[in-house]
Coordinates of C-alpha atoms in Angstrom, one line a residue:
M25 CA 128.0 -70.6 41.6
N26 CA 126.9 -69.9 38.1
L27 CA 123.3 -70.5 39.1
R28 CA 123.6 -68.0 41.9
R29 CA 125.1 -65.4 39.5
R30 CA 122.3 -66.0 37.1
T31 CA 119.7 -65.7 39.8
Q32 CA 121.2 -62.4 41.0
A33 CA 121.3 -61.2 37.4
D34 CA 117.7 -62.1 37.0
R35 CA 116.7 -60.3 40.1
T36 CA 118.6 -57.2 39.0
A37 CA 117.0 -57.2 35.6
A38 CA 113.6 -57.7 37.1
T39 CA 114.0 -54.8 39.4
R40 CA 115.1 -52.5 36.6
T41 CA 112.2 -53.7 34.5
A42 CA 109.8 -53.0 37.3
L43 CA 111.1 -49.5 37.8
I44 CA 110.9 -48.7 34.1
S45 CA 107.4 -50.1 33.9
A46 CA 106.3 -48.1 36.9
G47 CA 107.9 -44.9 35.6
R48 CA 106.3 -45.4 32.2
R49 CA 102.8 -45.7 33.7
L50 CA 103.2 -42.8 36.1
F51 CA 105.0 -40.4 33.7
A52 CA 102.4 -41.1 31.0
E53 CA 99.5 -40.3 33.4
H54 CA 101.0 -37.5 35.5
G55 CA 103.9 -36.1 33.5
F56 CA 107.5 -36.0 34.7
A57 CA 107.0 -33.1 37.1
G58 CA 103.9 -34.7 38.7
V59 CA 105.7 -37.8 39.8
G60 CA 107.8 -38.2 42.8
T61 CA 110.4 -40.9 43.6
E62 CA 108.2 -42.2 46.4
A63 CA 105.3 -42.9 44.0
I64 CA 107.7 -44.7 41.7
V65 CA 109.1 -47.1 44.2
L66 CA 105.6 -47.8 45.6
E67 CA 104.3 -48.5 42.1
A68 CA 107.3 -50.7 41.3
A69 CA 107.2 -52.4 44.8
V70 CA 110.9 -51.9 45.3
S71 CA 113.0 -49.9 47.8
R72 CA 114.3 -46.4 47.3
G73 CA 117.8 -47.9 47.5
A74 CA 116.9 -50.1 44.5
L75 CA 115.9 -47.1 42.5
Y76 CA 119.2 -45.3 43.2
H77 CA 121.1 -48.5 42.6
H78 CA 119.9 -48.6 39.0
F79 CA 119.4 -44.9 38.2
A80 CA 121.2 -41.8 39.5
D81 CA 118.0 -39.9 39.8
K82 CA 114.5 -39.5 38.5
T83 CA 115.8 -37.9 35.3
E84 CA 117.9 -40.9 34.5
L85 CA 114.9 -43.2 35.0
F86 CA 112.9 -41.0 32.7
A87 CA 115.6 -41.4 30.1
A88 CA 115.4 -45.1 30.3
V89 CA 111.6 -44.9 30.0
L90 CA 111.9 -42.7 26.9
D91 CA 114.3 -45.3 25.4
N92 CA 111.8 -48.1 26.2
V93 CA 108.8 -46.3 24.7
E94 CA 110.7 -45.1 21.6
G95 CA 112.1 -48.6 21.0
E96 CA 108.6 -50.1 21.2
V97 CA 107.1 -47.6 18.7
S98 CA 110.1 -48.1 16.3
A99 CA 109.5 -51.8 16.4
E100 CA 105.8 -51.2 15.5
L101 CA 106.9 -49.0 12.6
A102 CA 109.4 -51.5 11.3
A103 CA 106.6 -54.1 11.4
V104 CA 104.4 -51.8 9.3
V105 CA 107.2 -51.2 6.8
G106 CA 108.0 -54.9 6.5
A107 CA 104.5 -56.2 6.3
D108 CA 103.6 -54.7 2.9
T109 CA 106.0 -53.1 0.4
S110 CA 103.4 -52.8 -2.4
G111 CA 102.7 -49.4 -3.8
G112 CA 106.2 -48.2 -4.0
F113 CA 108.2 -45.8 -1.9
V114 CA 105.5 -43.2 -1.3
E115 CA 102.9 -45.7 -0.1
V116 CA 105.4 -47.5 2.3
M117 CA 106.5 -44.2 3.8
L118 CA 102.9 -43.0 4.1
R119 CA 101.9 -46.2 5.9
S120 CA 104.7 -45.7 8.4
A121 CA 103.8 -42.0 8.8
E122 CA 100.2 -42.9 9.5
A123 CA 101.3 -45.5 12.0
W124 CA 103.5 -42.9 13.7
L125 CA 100.7 -40.4 14.0
D126 CA 98.4 -43.1 15.4
A127 CA 101.1 -44.1 18.0
C128 CA 101.5 -40.5 19.0
Q129 CA 97.8 -40.4 20.0
R130 CA 98.5 -42.8 22.8
P131 CA 98.9 -40.8 26.0
E132 CA 102.2 -42.4 27.0
V133 CA 103.9 -41.8 23.6
Q134 CA 102.5 -38.2 23.4
R135 CA 103.5 -37.3 26.9
I136 CA 106.8 -39.1 27.3
V137 CA 108.2 -38.8 23.8
L138 CA 106.8 -35.6 22.4
V139 CA 106.1 -33.3 25.3
D140 CA 108.3 -34.2 28.3
G141 CA 111.2 -35.8 26.5
P142 CA 112.7 -32.6 25.0
S143 CA 111.9 -30.4 28.0
V144 CA 113.1 -32.9 30.7
L145 CA 116.3 -34.1 29.0
G146 CA 117.0 -31.2 26.6
W147 CA 116.8 -31.4 22.9
A148 CA 120.3 -32.9 22.4
R149 CA 119.9 -35.8 24.8
W150 CA 116.3 -36.4 23.6
R151 CA 117.5 -36.6 20.1
E152 CA 120.4 -38.8 21.1
I153 CA 118.0 -41.4 22.7
C154 CA 115.3 -41.3 20.0
Q155 CA 117.2 -41.2 16.7
P156 CA 119.1 -44.5 16.9
H157 CA 115.7 -46.4 17.1
I158 CA 114.3 -45.0 13.9
L159 CA 117.0 -43.4 11.8
G160 CA 118.3 -46.7 10.5
L161 CA 114.8 -47.8 9.4
V162 CA 114.1 -44.6 7.5
S163 CA 117.6 -44.7 5.9
A164 CA 117.0 -48.3 4.8
V165 CA 113.7 -47.4 3.1
L166 CA 115.3 -44.5 1.4
A167 CA 118.2 -46.6 0.2
Q168 CA 115.9 -49.2 -1.1
G169 CA 113.9 -46.6 -3.0
M170 CA 117.0 -45.3 -4.6
A171 CA 118.2 -48.8 -5.4
D172 CA 115.0 -49.8 -7.2
G173 CA 114.8 -46.5 -9.1
S174 CA 111.6 -45.2 -7.5
L175 CA 113.4 -42.4 -5.7
D176 CA 115.8 -39.9 -7.2
P177 CA 119.4 -40.5 -6.1
Q178 CA 120.5 -38.1 -3.3
P179 CA 122.3 -38.2 0.0
V180 CA 120.5 -40.7 2.3
T181 CA 121.5 -39.4 5.7
P182 CA 120.5 -35.8 5.5
L183 CA 117.2 -36.8 3.8
A184 CA 116.5 -39.3 6.6
H185 CA 117.1 -36.6 9.2
L186 CA 114.8 -34.2 7.4
L187 CA 112.0 -36.8 7.2
L188 CA 112.4 -37.5 11.0
A189 CA 112.0 -33.8 11.7
I190 CA 108.9 -33.7 9.5
A191 CA 107.5 -36.7 11.4
D192 CA 108.0 -35.1 14.8
E193 CA 106.5 -31.8 13.9
A194 CA 103.6 -33.5 12.2
A195 CA 102.9 -35.5 15.3
M196 CA 103.0 -32.5 17.6
Y197 CA 100.7 -30.6 15.2
V198 CA 98.1 -33.3 15.2
A199 CA 98.4 -34.1 18.9
T200 CA 97.9 -30.5 20.0
N201 CA 95.2 -29.6 17.4
A202 CA 91.7 -28.9 18.6
D203 CA 90.5 -31.0 15.7
P204 CA 93.0 -33.9 15.5
V205 CA 91.0 -35.8 12.9
T206 CA 91.1 -33.0 10.4
A207 CA 94.6 -32.1 11.3
R208 CA 95.8 -35.7 10.7
R209 CA 94.0 -35.9 7.3
E210 CA 95.5 -32.6 6.2
M211 CA 98.9 -33.5 7.4
I212 CA 98.9 -36.9 5.6
A213 CA 97.9 -35.2 2.4
I214 CA 100.8 -32.7 2.6
I215 CA 103.3 -35.5 3.5
R216 CA 102.1 -37.4 0.4
R217 CA 102.8 -34.4 -1.8
F218 CA 106.2 -34.0 -0.2
L219 CA 107.1 -37.6 -0.8
Q220 CA 105.9 -37.6 -4.3
A221 CA 108.2 -34.7 -5.0
L222 CA 111.2 -36.9 -4.0
T223 CA 110.3 -39.7 -6.3
A224 CA 111.8 -40.4 -9.7
S225 CA 109.7 -39.5 -12.7
T226 CA 109.2 -43.2 -13.5
E227 CA 107.1 -43.8 -10.4
P228 CA 103.4 -43.5 -11.3
P229 CA 101.3 -40.9 -9.4
H230 CA 98.9 -42.0 -6.7
R231 CA 95.3 -42.3 -7.8
T232 CA 92.6 -41.5 -5.4

């Protein structure tokens, strides 16, 4: 009996994973409006009934896809932050900002997270899905910077929200710019100056 339950649970999880994977590929390539439910079930090799068993409609599948993509990108950023803490607060945050801008050059991240996410789900729901993945990481880096004296003491939560807003706007600016290479270089330089303005006077300036 337990084995049968586990087998059913495995099948259910596999079907959900297949639908999310199919939706992710199709939404990234064609955009939300360009993908029908028939294409999704064909790509996932499941029945239409299976789609509606797991998701109320295409929009709810898209929400799950967005959560999946955002979670993956957030894990990448956490790995970047954890891999090297040398250089102090500014350098750690800059490495994560560069990794974020690089991730947003990938078609699936750019289309699903930046372009379709807010328009399909509305700003409030898009924010509700995306923020839990990354807000904690940014808050932890800020708290550590304040604890070690490299960052001037200030309220962590509003500052973390401000940095997330900057990151999203920076990604959109670079992604939609006719010259993304120059746009990225200029944006990183501006972000560096902004971060340096937050640091305590004891943190040495970056030397180029």
